[in-house]
CSV table of C-alpha atoms and ligand atoms in Angstrom, one decimal:
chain,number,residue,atom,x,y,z
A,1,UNK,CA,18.3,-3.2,-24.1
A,2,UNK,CA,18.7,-6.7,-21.9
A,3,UNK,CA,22.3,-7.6,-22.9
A,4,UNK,CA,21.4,-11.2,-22.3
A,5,UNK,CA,23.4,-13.7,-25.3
A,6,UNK,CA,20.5,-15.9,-27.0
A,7,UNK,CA,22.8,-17.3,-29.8
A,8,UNK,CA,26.3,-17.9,-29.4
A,9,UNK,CA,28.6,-18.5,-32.3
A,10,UNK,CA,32.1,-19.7,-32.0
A,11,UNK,CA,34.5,-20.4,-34.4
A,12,UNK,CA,31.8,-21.6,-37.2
A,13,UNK,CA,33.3,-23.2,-40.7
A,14,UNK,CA,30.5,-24.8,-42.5
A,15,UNK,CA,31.0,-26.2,-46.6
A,16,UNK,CA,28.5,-27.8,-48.5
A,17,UNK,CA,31.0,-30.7,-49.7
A,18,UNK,CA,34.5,-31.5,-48.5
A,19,UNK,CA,36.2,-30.4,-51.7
A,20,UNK,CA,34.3,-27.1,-51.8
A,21,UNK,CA,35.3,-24.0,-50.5
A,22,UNK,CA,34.1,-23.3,-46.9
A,23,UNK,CA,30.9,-21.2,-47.0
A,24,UNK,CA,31.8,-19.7,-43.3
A,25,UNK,CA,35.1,-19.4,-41.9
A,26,UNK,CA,35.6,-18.9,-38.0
A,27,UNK,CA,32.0,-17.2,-37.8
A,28,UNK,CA,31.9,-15.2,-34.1
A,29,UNK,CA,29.3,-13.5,-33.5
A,30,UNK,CA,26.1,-13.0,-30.7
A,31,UNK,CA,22.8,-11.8,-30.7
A,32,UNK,CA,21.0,-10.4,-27.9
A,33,UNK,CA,17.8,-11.6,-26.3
A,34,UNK,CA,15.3,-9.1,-27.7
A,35,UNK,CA,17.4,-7.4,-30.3
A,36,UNK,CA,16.4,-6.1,-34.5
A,37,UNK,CA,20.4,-7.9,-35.5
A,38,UNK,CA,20.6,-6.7,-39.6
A,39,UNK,CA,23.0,-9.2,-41.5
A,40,UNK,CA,23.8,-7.2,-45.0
A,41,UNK,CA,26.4,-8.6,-47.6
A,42,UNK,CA,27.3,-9.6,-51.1
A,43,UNK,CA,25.6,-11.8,-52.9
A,44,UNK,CA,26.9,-15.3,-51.9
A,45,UNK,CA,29.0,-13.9,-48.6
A,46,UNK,CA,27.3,-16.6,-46.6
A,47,UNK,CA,24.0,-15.1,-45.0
A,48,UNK,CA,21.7,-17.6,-45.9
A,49,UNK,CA,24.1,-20.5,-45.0
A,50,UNK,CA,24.3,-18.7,-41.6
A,51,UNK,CA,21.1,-18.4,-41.1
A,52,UNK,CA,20.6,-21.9,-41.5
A,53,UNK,CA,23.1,-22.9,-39.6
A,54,UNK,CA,21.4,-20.7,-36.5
A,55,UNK,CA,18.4,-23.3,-36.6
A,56,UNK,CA,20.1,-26.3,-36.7
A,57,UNK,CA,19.1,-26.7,-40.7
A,58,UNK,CA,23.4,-27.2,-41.3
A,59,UNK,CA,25.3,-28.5,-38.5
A,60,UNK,CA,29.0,-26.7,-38.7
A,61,UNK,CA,32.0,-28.8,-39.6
A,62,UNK,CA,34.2,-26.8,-36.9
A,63,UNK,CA,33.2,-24.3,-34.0
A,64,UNK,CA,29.9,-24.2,-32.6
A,65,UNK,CA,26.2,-22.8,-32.6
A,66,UNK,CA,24.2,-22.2,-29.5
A,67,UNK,CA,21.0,-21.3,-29.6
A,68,UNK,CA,19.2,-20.2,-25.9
A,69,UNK,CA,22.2,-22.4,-24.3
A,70,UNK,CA,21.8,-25.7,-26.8
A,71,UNK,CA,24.5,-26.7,-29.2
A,72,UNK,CA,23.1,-27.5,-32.5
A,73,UNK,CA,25.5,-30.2,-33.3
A,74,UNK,CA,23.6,-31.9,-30.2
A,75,UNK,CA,20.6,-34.3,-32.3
A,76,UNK,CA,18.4,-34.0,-29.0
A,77,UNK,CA,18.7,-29.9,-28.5
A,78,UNK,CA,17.6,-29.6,-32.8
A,79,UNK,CA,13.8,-29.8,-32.4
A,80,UNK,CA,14.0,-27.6,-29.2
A,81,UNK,CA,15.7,-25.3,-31.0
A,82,UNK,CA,13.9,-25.4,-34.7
A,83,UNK,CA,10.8,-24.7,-32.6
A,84,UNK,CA,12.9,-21.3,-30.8
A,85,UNK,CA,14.2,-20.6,-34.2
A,86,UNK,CA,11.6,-19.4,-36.8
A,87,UNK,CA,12.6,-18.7,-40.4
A,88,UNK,CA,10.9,-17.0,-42.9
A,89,UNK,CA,12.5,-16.9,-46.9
A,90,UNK,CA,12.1,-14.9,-49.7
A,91,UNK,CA,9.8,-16.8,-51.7
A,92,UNK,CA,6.6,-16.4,-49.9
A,93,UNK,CA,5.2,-19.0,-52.3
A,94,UNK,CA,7.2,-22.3,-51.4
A,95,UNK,CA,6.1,-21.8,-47.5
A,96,UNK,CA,2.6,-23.3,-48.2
A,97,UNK,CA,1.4,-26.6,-47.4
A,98,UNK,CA,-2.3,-26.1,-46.3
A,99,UNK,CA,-5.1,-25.7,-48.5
A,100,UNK,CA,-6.6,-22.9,-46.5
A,101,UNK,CA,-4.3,-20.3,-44.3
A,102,UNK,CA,-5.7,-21.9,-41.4
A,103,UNK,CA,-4.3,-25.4,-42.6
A,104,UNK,CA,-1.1,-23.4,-42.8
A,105,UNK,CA,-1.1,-21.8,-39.7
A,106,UNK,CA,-1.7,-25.1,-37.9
A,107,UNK,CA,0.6,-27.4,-39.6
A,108,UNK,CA,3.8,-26.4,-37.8
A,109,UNK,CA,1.8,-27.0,-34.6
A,110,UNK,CA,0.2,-30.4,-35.8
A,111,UNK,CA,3.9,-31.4,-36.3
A,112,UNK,CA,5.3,-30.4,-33.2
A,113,UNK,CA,2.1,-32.5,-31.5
A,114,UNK,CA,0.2,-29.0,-29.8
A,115,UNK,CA,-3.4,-30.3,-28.3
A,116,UNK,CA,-6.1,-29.3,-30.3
A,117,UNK,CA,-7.8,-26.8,-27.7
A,118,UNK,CA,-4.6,-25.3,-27.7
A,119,UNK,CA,-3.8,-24.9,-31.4
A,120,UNK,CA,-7.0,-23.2,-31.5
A,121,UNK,CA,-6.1,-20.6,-29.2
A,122,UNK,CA,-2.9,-19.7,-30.5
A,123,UNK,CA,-4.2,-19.8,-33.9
A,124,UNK,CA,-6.3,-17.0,-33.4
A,125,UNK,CA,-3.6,-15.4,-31.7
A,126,UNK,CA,-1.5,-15.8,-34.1
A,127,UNK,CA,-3.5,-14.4,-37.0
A,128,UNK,CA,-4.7,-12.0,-35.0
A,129,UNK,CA,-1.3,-10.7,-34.2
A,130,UNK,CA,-0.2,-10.2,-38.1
A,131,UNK,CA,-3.3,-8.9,-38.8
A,132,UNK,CA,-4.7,-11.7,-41.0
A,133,UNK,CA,-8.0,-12.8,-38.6
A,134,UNK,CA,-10.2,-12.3,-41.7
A,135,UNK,CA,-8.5,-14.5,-44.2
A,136,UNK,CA,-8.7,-18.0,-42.1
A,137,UNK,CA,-10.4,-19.3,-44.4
A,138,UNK,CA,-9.3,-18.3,-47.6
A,139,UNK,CA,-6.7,-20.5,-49.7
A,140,UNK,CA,-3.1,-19.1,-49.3
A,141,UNK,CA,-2.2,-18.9,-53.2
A,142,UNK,CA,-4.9,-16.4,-53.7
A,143,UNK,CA,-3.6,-13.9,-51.3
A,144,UNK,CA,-0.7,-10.9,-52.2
A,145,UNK,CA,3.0,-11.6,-51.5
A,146,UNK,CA,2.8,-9.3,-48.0
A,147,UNK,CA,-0.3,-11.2,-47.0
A,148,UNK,CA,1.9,-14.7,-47.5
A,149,UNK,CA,4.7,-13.6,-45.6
A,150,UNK,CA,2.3,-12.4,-42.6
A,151,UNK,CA,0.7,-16.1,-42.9
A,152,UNK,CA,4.2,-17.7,-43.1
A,153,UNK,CA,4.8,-15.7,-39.5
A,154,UNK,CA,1.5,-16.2,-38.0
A,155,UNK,CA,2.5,-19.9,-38.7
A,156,UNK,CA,6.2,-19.4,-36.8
A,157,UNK,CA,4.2,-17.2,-34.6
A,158,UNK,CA,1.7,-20.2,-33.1
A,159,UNK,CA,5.7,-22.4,-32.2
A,160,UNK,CA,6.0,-19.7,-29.3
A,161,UNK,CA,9.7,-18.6,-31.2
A,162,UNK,CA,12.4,-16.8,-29.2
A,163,UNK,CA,13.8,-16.1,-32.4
A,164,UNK,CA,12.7,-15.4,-35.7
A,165,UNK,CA,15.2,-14.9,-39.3
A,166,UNK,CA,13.7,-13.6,-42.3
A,167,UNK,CA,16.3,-14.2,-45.1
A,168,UNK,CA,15.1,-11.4,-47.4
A,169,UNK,CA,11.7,-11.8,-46.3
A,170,UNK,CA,10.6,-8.8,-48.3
A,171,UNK,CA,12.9,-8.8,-51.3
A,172,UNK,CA,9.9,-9.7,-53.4
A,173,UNK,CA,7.4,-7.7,-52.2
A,174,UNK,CA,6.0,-4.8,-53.4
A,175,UNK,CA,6.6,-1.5,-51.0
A,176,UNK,CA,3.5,-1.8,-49.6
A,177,UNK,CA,3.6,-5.5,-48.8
A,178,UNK,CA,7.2,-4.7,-47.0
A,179,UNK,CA,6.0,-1.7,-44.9
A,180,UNK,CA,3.3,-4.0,-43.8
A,181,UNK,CA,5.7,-7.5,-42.8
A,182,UNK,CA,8.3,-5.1,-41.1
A,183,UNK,CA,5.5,-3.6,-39.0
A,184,UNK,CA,4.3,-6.7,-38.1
A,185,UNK,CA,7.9,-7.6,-37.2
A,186,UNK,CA,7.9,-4.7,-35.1
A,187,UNK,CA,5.0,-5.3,-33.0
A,188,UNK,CA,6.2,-8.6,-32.5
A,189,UNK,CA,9.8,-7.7,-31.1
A,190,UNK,CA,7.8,-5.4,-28.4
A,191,UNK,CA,4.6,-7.3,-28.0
A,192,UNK,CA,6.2,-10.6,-27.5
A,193,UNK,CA,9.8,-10.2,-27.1
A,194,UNK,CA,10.9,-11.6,-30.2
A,195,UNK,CA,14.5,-11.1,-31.3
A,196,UNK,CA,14.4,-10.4,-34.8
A,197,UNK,CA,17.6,-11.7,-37.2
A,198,UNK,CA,17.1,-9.9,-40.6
A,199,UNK,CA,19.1,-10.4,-43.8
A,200,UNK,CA,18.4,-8.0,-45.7
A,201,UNK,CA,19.3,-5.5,-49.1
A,202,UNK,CA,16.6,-2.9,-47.8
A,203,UNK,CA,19.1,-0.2,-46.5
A,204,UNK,CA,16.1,1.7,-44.9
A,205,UNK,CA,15.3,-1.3,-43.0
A,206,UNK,CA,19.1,-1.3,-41.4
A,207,UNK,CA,19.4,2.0,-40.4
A,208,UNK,CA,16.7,1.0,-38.2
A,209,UNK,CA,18.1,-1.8,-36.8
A,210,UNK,CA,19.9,-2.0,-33.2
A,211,UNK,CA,22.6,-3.7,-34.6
A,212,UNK,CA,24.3,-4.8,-38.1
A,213,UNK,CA,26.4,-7.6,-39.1
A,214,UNK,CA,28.4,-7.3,-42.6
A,215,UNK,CA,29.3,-10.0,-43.8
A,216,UNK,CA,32.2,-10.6,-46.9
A,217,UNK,CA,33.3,-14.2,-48.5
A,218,UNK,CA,32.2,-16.1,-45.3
A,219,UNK,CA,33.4,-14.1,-42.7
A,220,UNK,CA,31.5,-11.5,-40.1
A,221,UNK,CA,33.8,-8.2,-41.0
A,222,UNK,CA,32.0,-5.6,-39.2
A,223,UNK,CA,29.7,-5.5,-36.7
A,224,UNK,CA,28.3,-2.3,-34.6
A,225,UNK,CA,25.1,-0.2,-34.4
A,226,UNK,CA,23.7,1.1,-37.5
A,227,UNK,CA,25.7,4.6,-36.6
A,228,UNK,CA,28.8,3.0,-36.2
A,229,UNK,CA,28.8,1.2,-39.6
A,230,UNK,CA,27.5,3.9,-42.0
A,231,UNK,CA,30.1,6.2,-40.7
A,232,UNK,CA,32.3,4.4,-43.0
A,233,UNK,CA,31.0,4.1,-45.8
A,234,UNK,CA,33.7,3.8,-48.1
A,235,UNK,CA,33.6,0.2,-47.0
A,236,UNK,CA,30.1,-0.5,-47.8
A,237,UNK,CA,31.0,0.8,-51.1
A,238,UNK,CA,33.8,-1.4,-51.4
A,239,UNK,CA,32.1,-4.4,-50.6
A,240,UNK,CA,29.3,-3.5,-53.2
A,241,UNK,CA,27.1,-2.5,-51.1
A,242,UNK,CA,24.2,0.5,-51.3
A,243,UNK,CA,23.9,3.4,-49.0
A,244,UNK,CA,21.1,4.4,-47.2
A,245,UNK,CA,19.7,7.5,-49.2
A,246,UNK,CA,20.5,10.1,-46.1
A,247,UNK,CA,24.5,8.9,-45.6
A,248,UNK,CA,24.6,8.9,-49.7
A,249,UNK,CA,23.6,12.5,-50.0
A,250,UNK,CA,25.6,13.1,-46.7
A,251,UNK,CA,28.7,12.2,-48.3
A,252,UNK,CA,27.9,14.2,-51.3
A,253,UNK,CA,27.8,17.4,-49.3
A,254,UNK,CA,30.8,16.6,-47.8
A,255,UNK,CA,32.6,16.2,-51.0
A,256,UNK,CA,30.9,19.4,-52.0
A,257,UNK,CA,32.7,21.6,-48.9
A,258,UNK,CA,29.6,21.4,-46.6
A,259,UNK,CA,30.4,20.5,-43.1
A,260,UNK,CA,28.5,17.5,-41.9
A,261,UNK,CA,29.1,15.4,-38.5
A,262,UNK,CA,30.3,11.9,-39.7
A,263,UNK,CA,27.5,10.1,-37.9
A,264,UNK,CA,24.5,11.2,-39.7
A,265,UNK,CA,22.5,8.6,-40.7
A,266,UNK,CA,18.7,9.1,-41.0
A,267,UNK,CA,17.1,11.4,-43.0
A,268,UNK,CA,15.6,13.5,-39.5
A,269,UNK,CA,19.0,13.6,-38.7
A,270,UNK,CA,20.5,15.2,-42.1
A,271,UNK,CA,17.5,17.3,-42.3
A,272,UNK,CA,18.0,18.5,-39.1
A,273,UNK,CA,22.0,19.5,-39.6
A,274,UNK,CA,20.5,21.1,-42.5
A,275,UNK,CA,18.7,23.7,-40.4
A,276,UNK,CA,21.6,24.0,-38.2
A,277,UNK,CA,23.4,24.8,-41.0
A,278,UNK,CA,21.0,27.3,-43.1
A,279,UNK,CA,20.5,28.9,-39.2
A,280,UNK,CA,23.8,30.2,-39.2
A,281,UNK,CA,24.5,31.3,-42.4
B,1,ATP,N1,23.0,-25.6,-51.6
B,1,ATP,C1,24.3,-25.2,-51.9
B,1,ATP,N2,25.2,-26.1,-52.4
B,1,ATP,C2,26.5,-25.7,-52.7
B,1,ATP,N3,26.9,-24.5,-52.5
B,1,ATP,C3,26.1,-23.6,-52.0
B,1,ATP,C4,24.7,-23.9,-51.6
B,1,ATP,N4,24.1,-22.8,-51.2
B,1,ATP,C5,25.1,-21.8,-51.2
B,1,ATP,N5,26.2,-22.3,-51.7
B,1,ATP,C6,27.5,-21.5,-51.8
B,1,ATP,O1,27.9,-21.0,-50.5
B,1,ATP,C7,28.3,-19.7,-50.5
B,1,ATP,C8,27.4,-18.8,-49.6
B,1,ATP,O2,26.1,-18.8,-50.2
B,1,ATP,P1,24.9,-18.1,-49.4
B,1,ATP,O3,23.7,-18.6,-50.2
B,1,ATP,O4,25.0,-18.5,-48.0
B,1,ATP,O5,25.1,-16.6,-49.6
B,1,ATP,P2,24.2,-15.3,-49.4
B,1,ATP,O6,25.0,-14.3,-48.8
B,1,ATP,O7,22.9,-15.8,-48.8
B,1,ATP,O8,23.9,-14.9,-50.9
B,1,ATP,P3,22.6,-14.1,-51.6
B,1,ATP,O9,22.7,-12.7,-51.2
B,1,ATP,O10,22.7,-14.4,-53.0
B,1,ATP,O11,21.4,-14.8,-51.0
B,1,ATP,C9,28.3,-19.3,-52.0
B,1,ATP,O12,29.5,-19.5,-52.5
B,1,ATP,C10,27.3,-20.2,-52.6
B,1,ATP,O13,27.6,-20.5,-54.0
B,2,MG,MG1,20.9,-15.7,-49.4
C-alpha cells in the first residue's frame, strides 16, 4: 500500500457549544491515500463528529484538519475539499433531493457548476459503476435501502472524491443490501483509487479493513491493523464493543485449554488452526 498521508489530523478539540463538553479532544490521527481506515466505538465516542469535521462540515476549535494538503479552518480550501470528501449517512432516506435517481445523481454536480456534456458522462459512469444503470429513471423513494445508498454514492461518485466516509452507511440495511454497498465500496477503492473512511458496528466489515481506529469519549485510543487490535480483545470488550464471531470463539477455546495463536482473526484462519490442531492429535 502507497503510504502517502491524504488527511492529517493534529491536535483536534471540537464542542458543539462553549459550555459543553468537548466532543474530540487532541484527535491525531492519518489516513493513507488509497486505504479501507475502520473507525469503531461507543455510542456517542465522537465518530460522527469526526467525520464531519474531516469534510470541513465542523471546523475544530483547537488543532487542525488537512484534507489532500488543505486546512479546513481555511473558508477558500472547504468547497475543494467537500467536493474530495464524500459522505454517505445511515439514513439512506434523508440523502434525496431529485425526483428521479437521475435528478439525484446530477444535483451534486449542478451545484458544483459541471458542464452539461460532462455531467452526462459521468453520470452514466457513475451509475454504471454502483450498478444502478437501469433505474435512471425511476423515483428514489420507491427503491430498497441498499439501492439508495448505491444512488447516494453514484451521486458522491460523479464529484470525482479522493475520499469517501460512510457513517454507518449500512446499519439500516438488510444483509443483502449491505453485502451489495460494501462490494460496491470495494470496487471503487481498486477501480478508482478511493480511500474508504468507514464507521462502522459491522465487526465482519473491520476485520477486513487495512486499518482500525477505536475510538472512546472523544479520543483515538487505538489504532493498528485489524490483527493488531483484535489480539486484545479484552479491551474491545471493555469499551462495549462486539467481537468478530472467529476472535469470540477463539477466545473461548482458549479459555477451554486449547492452544490458539493470539492473532487469529478470520474465520479461514481459525478454521485452518483447527486442522492444524485435529492433524496432530
Ligand atoms: N448536534 C449535536 N449537538 C450537541 N451535541 C452533540 C451533537 N451531536 C453529537 N453531540 C454529542 O457529541 C458527542 C459525540 O457524538 P457523536 O454523534 O459524534 O458520537 P458517535 O460516536 O457518532 O455516536 P453513535 O455511535 O451513537 O453514532 C456525544 O456526547 C453527543 O451527545
Ligand atoms: Mg454517529
Amino acid at each position: 500500500m502507497r503510504k502517502e498521508k491524504i488527511i492529517e489530523v493534529r491536535g483536534l478539540s471540537f464542542r458543539y457549544a462553549d459550555d459543553s463538553d468537548w466532543a474530540l479532544e487532541n484527535v491525531n490521527m492519518d489516513v493513507y491515500a488509497g486505504e479501507w481506515l475502520a473507525i469503531i466505538g461507543h455510542n456517542g465516542s465522537g465518530k460522527s463528529t469526526l467525520a464531519k469535521c474531516l469534510n470541513g462540515l465542523y471546523i475544530p476549535q483547537e488543532g487542525s484538519v488537512k484534507v489532500a494538503g488543505r486546512d479546513t479552518s481555511d473558508g477558500e480550501a472547504l468547497w475543494e475539499i467537500r467536493r474530495l470528501v464524500g459522505m454517505v449517512f445511515q439514513n439512506p432516506d434523508n440523502q434525496f433531493v431529485g425526483t428521479t435517481v437521475r435528478d439525484d445523481v446530477a444535483f451534486g454536480m449542478e451545484n458544483h457548476g459541471i458542464p452539461r456534456d460532462e455531467m452526462i458522462v459521468r453520470m452514466e459512469e457513475a451509475l454504471a459503476l454502483v450498478g444502478m444503470s437501469d433505474s435512471a429513471d425511476r423515483e428514489p423513494h420507491r427503491l430498497s435501502g441498499g439501492q439508495k445508498q448505491r444512488v447516494a454514492i453514484a451521486g458522491i461518485i460523479a464529484l470525482q472524491p479522493a475520499i469517501i466516509v460512510l457513517d454507518e452507511a449500512t446499519s439500516m440495511l438488510d444483509p443483502k443490501g449491505r453485502s451489495d454497498v460494501l462490494a460496491v465500496m470495494r470496487r471503487l477503492k481498486q477501480e478508482k483509487d478511493i480511500t474508504v473512511i468507514s464507521i462502522t458496528h459491522d465487526l465482519e466489515e473491520v476485520a477486513g479493513a487495512d486499518r482500525v481506529i477505536v475510538m472512546e469519549r472523544g479520543s483515538v485510543v487505538q489504532a493498528g491493523a485489524p490483527r493488531e487490535i483484535f489480539k486484545h480483545p479484552k479491551v474491545l470488550l471493555d469499551l462495549g464493543l462486539d467481537l468478530p464471531f472467529a476472535v469470540n470463539l477463539r477466545e473461548h477455546l482458549v479459555q477451554k485449554g486449547i492452544p490458539l495463536p493470539g492473532d487469529v482473526f478470520l474465520q479461514e484462519e481459525l478454521v485452518e488452526e483447527l486442522w492444524k490442531l485435529k492433524s496432530v492429535t
